[in-house]
């Protein structure tokens, strides 16, 4: 199967190309920082009262789901879109624990002339690095 021509509709193109991303590629562990302010802001945006945010407070899973770990290793070209996302809750992360994200390229494929990259992010917590969250992103990769 031939790789389609780059989709340059988003303007000038710079970034990591589809062919430069390898299935099975694992990136170095990325330290994730979530503080009490981020947790309070999250609860406020839901219209909830914010009390008692300190060490031991549960970190909402949506604050653990972000692409900084992947973006720190891959330069996103213009026009990357989230096609799909799945979250698998595996445990609880608590404020004050060390949080690590491990990113792996799980798959990539071409469907209907469009490039897609499947990225899995495993979030681990504590010194024992217990599994907390697995996020599977399917990204449309324009070039």
XYZ file of N, CA and C in Angstrom:
429
model
N 0.843 -1.171 0.000
C 0.000 0.000 0.000
C 0.889 1.235 0.000
N 0.589 2.177 -0.848
C 1.374 3.398 -0.912
C 0.827 4.419 0.080
N 1.728 5.227 0.593
C 1.335 6.272 1.529
C 0.751 7.433 0.746
N -0.415 7.937 1.163
C -1.023 9.066 0.454
C -0.150 10.315 0.544
N -0.375 11.225 -0.366
C 0.330 12.508 -0.342
C -0.043 13.258 0.934
N 0.880 14.076 1.473
C 0.559 14.858 2.670
C -0.647 15.772 2.460
N -1.435 15.902 3.507
C -2.583 16.808 3.517
C -2.074 18.159 3.993
N -1.913 19.098 3.076
C -1.322 20.406 3.399
C -2.365 21.511 3.499
N -3.630 21.141 3.712
C -4.686 22.152 3.773
C -4.559 23.078 4.978
N -3.817 22.672 6.010
C -3.690 23.489 7.212
C -2.568 24.508 7.094
N -2.080 24.736 5.901
C -1.023 25.732 5.708
C 0.321 25.059 5.562
N 1.373 25.806 5.906
C 2.731 25.276 5.802
C 2.895 24.035 6.641
N 3.735 23.125 6.198
C 3.885 21.874 6.922
C 5.246 21.776 7.580
N 5.223 21.501 8.850
C 6.410 21.148 9.608
C 5.952 20.122 10.620
N 6.817 19.221 10.965
C 6.453 18.242 11.981
C 6.977 16.868 11.635
N 6.765 15.947 12.547
C 7.195 14.563 12.353
C 6.242 13.892 11.368
N 6.792 13.346 10.321
C 5.985 12.690 9.304
C 5.531 11.305 9.730
N 4.477 10.846 9.123
C 3.880 9.535 9.403
C 4.916 8.418 9.299
N 5.751 8.471 8.268
C 6.732 7.412 8.040
C 7.838 7.393 9.092
N 8.027 8.489 9.826
C 9.070 8.567 10.850
C 8.617 7.977 12.186
N 7.348 7.645 12.298
C 6.804 7.094 13.543
C 6.673 5.584 13.381
N 7.310 4.850 14.293
C 7.365 3.393 14.172
C 6.431 2.707 15.167
N 5.688 1.718 14.686
C 4.850 0.907 15.567
C 5.760 0.183 16.559
N 5.381 0.200 17.822
C 6.179 -0.424 18.873
C 7.144 0.535 19.546
N 7.307 1.707 18.968
C 8.208 2.710 19.531
C 7.722 3.113 20.926
N 8.642 3.091 21.900
C 8.335 3.498 23.273
C 9.222 4.680 23.607
N 8.632 5.706 24.187
C 9.361 6.914 24.522
C 9.781 6.888 25.991
N 10.792 7.669 26.354
C 11.243 7.687 27.755
C 10.114 8.106 28.699
N 10.144 7.611 29.930
C 9.125 8.000 30.911
C 9.065 9.522 31.055
N 7.850 10.022 31.203
C 7.616 11.463 31.313
C 6.965 11.738 32.657
N 7.560 12.617 33.420
C 7.011 12.970 34.737
C 5.834 13.916 34.543
N 4.694 13.523 35.070
C 3.462 14.294 34.953
C 3.251 15.066 36.247
N 3.002 16.357 36.139
C 2.798 17.193 37.327
C 1.339 17.621 37.412
N 0.683 17.240 38.506
C -0.685 17.686 38.787
C -0.663 18.227 40.206
N -1.070 19.488 40.363
C -1.058 20.079 41.703
C -2.483 20.365 42.189
N -2.578 20.844 43.425
C -3.881 21.110 44.047
C -4.671 22.155 43.260
N -3.986 23.132 42.672
C -4.669 24.163 41.890
C -5.368 23.549 40.685
N -4.699 22.618 40.003
C -5.305 21.969 38.833
C -6.537 21.174 39.238
N -6.466 20.485 40.381
C -7.614 19.706 40.850
C -8.771 20.634 41.217
N -8.470 21.726 41.926
C -9.508 22.695 42.312
C -10.156 23.303 41.077
N -9.350 23.684 40.089
C -9.891 24.260 38.848
C -10.800 23.270 38.137
N -10.402 22.001 38.118
C -11.223 20.967 37.492
C -12.588 20.896 38.167
N -12.603 20.849 39.480
C -13.877 20.759 40.212
C -14.721 22.027 40.040
N -14.065 23.180 40.015
C -14.808 24.434 39.801
C -15.482 24.457 38.433
N -14.791 23.950 37.409
C -15.384 23.976 36.065
C -16.610 23.066 35.985
N -16.727 22.133 36.929
C -17.909 21.271 37.006
C -18.997 21.872 37.886
N -18.703 23.044 38.463
C -19.666 23.702 39.333
C -19.693 23.133 40.738
N -18.639 22.407 41.107
C -18.587 21.798 42.432
C -17.881 22.716 43.422
N -18.237 22.569 44.687
C -17.577 23.288 45.761
C -16.194 22.666 45.954
N -15.211 23.498 46.204
C -13.841 23.017 46.340
C -13.423 23.113 47.802
N -13.238 21.962 48.439
C -12.793 21.881 49.834
C -11.753 20.783 49.974
N -10.878 20.930 50.912
C -9.993 19.855 51.340
C -9.082 19.262 50.298
N -8.553 20.088 49.408
C -7.633 19.539 48.417
C -6.221 19.628 48.979
N -5.671 18.494 49.264
C -4.326 18.402 49.819
C -3.790 17.011 49.569
N -2.626 16.701 50.140
C -2.034 15.375 49.923
C -3.055 14.267 50.198
N -3.058 13.290 49.319
C -3.980 12.173 49.461
C -5.294 12.357 48.728
N -5.540 13.557 48.189
C -6.761 13.804 47.419
C -6.675 13.067 46.090
N -7.770 12.470 45.697
C -7.835 11.764 44.415
C -7.652 12.741 43.256
N -6.867 12.337 42.271
C -6.686 13.144 41.064
C -7.679 12.644 40.021
N -8.541 13.523 39.504
C -9.487 13.094 38.470
C -8.741 12.539 37.249
N -9.248 11.449 36.704
C -8.563 10.795 35.582
C -8.405 11.719 34.380
N -9.328 12.648 34.212
C -9.221 13.536 33.052
C -8.023 14.475 33.143
N -7.491 14.687 34.338
C -6.275 15.491 34.477
C -5.024 14.668 34.166
N -5.175 13.366 34.087
C -4.053 12.488 33.755
C -3.991 12.192 32.262
N -5.023 12.570 31.552
C -5.143 12.276 30.128
C -4.761 13.503 29.318
N -3.519 13.567 28.940
C -3.046 14.671 28.119
C -1.925 14.180 27.219
N -1.589 14.962 26.234
C -0.629 14.507 25.222
C 0.769 15.103 25.375
N 1.048 15.780 26.499
C 2.381 16.391 26.657
C 3.505 15.372 26.558
N 3.296 14.177 27.098
C 4.340 13.153 27.053
C 4.670 12.781 25.609
N 3.656 12.616 24.778
C 3.874 12.286 23.370
C 4.450 13.489 22.626
N 3.885 14.675 22.889
C 4.359 15.889 22.218
C 5.793 16.252 22.591
N 6.270 15.790 23.735
C 7.652 16.091 24.116
C 8.648 15.291 23.274
N 8.167 14.299 22.539
C 9.034 13.449 21.717
C 8.732 13.527 20.223
N 7.550 13.980 19.875
C 7.122 14.022 18.479
C 6.579 15.415 18.194
N 7.041 16.011 17.109
C 6.604 17.344 16.726
C 5.330 17.223 15.884
N 4.193 17.610 16.461
C 2.912 17.481 15.769
C 2.840 18.431 14.566
N 2.506 17.907 13.393
C 2.277 18.793 12.250
C 0.913 19.468 12.390
N 0.695 20.558 11.664
C -0.630 21.187 11.701
C -1.684 20.208 11.188
N -2.857 20.223 11.806
C -3.970 19.418 11.323
C -4.154 18.076 11.989
N -3.324 17.734 13.011
C -3.532 16.480 13.740
C -4.867 16.588 14.473
N -5.676 15.541 14.369
C -6.995 15.528 15.008
C -7.177 14.253 15.814
N -7.916 14.365 16.917
C -8.319 13.172 17.678
C -9.466 12.507 16.935
N -9.248 11.299 16.464
C -10.321 10.570 15.802
C -11.116 9.759 16.824
N -10.415 9.265 17.845
C -11.071 8.448 18.869
C -10.174 8.408 20.095
N -10.793 8.169 21.251
C -10.032 8.061 22.493
C -10.760 7.129 23.448
N -10.008 6.271 24.108
C -10.564 5.344 25.098
C -9.746 5.469 26.368
N -10.432 5.453 27.518
C -9.760 5.480 28.809
C -10.100 4.208 29.567
N -9.081 3.560 30.092
C -9.268 2.373 30.917
C -8.725 2.680 32.306
N -9.637 2.797 33.262
C -9.254 3.108 34.635
C -8.699 1.841 35.278
N -7.525 1.965 35.878
C -6.889 0.794 36.495
C -6.611 0.983 37.980
N -6.694 2.208 38.464
C -6.400 2.480 39.866
C -6.640 3.947 40.165
N -6.153 4.381 41.318
C -6.347 5.753 41.760
C -5.004 6.442 41.912
N -4.908 7.658 41.410
C -3.731 8.496 41.623
C -4.085 9.518 42.687
N -3.173 9.728 43.623
C -3.403 10.648 44.724
C -2.435 11.823 44.647
N -2.938 12.990 44.994
C -2.110 14.192 45.015
C -0.918 13.962 45.938
N 0.247 14.309 45.451
C 1.476 14.133 46.218
C 2.289 12.929 45.763
N 1.676 12.042 44.998
C 2.405 10.886 44.470
C 3.148 11.269 43.193
N 4.242 10.589 42.968
C 4.933 10.755 41.695
C 4.071 10.123 40.607
N 3.921 10.826 39.485
C 3.144 10.340 38.350
C 4.060 10.252 37.134
N 4.021 9.104 36.477
C 4.850 8.861 35.295
C 3.942 8.424 34.151
N 4.219 8.952 32.967
C 3.494 8.527 31.768
C 4.471 7.835 30.822
N 4.086 6.656 30.365
C 4.857 5.905 29.377
C 4.036 5.898 28.089
N 4.648 6.321 26.993
C 3.953 6.419 25.708
C 4.519 5.380 24.751
N 3.590 4.700 24.076
C 3.964 3.679 23.091
C 3.108 3.853 21.850
N 3.731 3.746 20.689
C 2.983 3.749 19.431
C 2.478 2.322 19.239
N 1.167 2.142 19.382
C 0.573 0.806 19.345
C 0.297 0.321 17.927
N -0.012 1.252 17.033
C -0.370 0.857 15.666
C -0.381 2.100 14.799
N -0.403 1.890 13.522
C -0.673 2.960 12.561
C -1.232 2.301 11.316
N -2.103 3.030 10.647
C -2.758 2.447 9.480
C -3.296 3.555 8.586
N -3.619 3.149 7.370
C -4.226 4.061 6.401
C -5.613 3.523 6.093
N -6.613 4.393 6.240
C -7.995 4.026 5.944
C -8.606 5.145 5.108
N -9.202 4.769 4.000
C -9.826 5.736 3.087
C -8.868 6.866 2.711
N -7.617 6.496 2.493
C -6.612 7.473 2.077
C -6.149 8.414 3.179
N -6.484 8.136 4.420
C -6.103 8.979 5.565
C -5.175 8.190 6.484
N -4.160 8.884 7.033
C -3.195 8.270 7.942
C -3.694 8.363 9.381
N -3.544 7.274 10.132
C -3.912 7.261 11.544
C -2.781 6.640 12.354
N -2.561 7.202 13.542
C -1.568 6.679 14.472
C -2.294 6.372 15.777
N -2.035 5.181 16.326
C -2.644 4.764 17.590
C -1.568 4.864 18.671
N -1.832 5.700 19.658
C -0.882 5.960 20.732
C -1.488 5.502 22.050
N -0.739 4.704 22.804
C -1.177 4.300 24.141
C -0.328 5.009 25.179
N -1.004 5.574 26.177
C -0.329 6.248 27.279
C -0.693 5.523 28.570
N 0.311 4.982 29.235
C 0.100 4.329 30.518
C 0.550 5.285 31.609
N -0.370 5.621 32.522
C -0.035 6.491 33.644
C 0.178 5.605 34.860
N 1.310 5.821 35.527
C 1.661 5.055 36.714
C 1.861 6.010 37.885
N 1.542 5.535 39.098
C 1.607 6.399 40.281
C 2.403 5.748 41.395
N 3.010 6.611 42.218
C 3.725 6.157 43.406
C 5.104 5.620 43.098
N 5.860 5.392 44.142
C 7.215 4.864 43.960
C 7.194 3.442 43.414
N 6.073 2.732 43.661
C 5.947 1.366 43.135
C 5.459 1.349 41.685
N 5.105 2.526 41.181
C 4.644 2.708 39.791
C 3.489 1.774 39.454
N 2.442 1.839 40.280
C 1.258 1.024 40.011
C 0.459 1.662 38.868
N -0.179 0.813 38.083
C -0.968 1.271 36.946
C -2.209 2.014 37.425
N -2.443 3.184 36.838
C -3.579 4.019 37.208
C -4.545 4.180 36.032
N -3.995 4.425 34.846
C -4.830 4.752 33.696
C -4.121 4.341 32.419
N -4.882 3.787 31.479
C -4.369 3.535 30.133
C -5.263 4.304 29.171
N -4.642 5.169 28.386
C -5.375 5.965 27.409
C -4.929 5.525 26.023
N -5.895 5.306 25.172
C -5.614 4.917 23.787
C -6.160 6.020 22.890
N -5.240 6.739 22.240
C -5.608 7.819 21.317
C -5.468 7.311 19.887
N -6.459 7.581 19.062
C -6.316 7.370 17.626
C -6.283 8.763 17.018
N -5.157 9.074 16.400
C -4.935 10.408 15.857
C -4.883 10.375 14.336
N -5.612 11.300 13.704
C -5.472 11.505 12.265
C -4.165 12.275 12.083
N -3.259 11.744 11.254
C -1.939 12.337 11.042
C -1.862 12.805 9.588
N -1.929 14.101 9.332
C -2.115 14.600 7.959
C -0.942 14.404 7.012
N 0.276 14.145 7.534
C 1.393 14.063 6.609
C 2.414 13.019 6.997
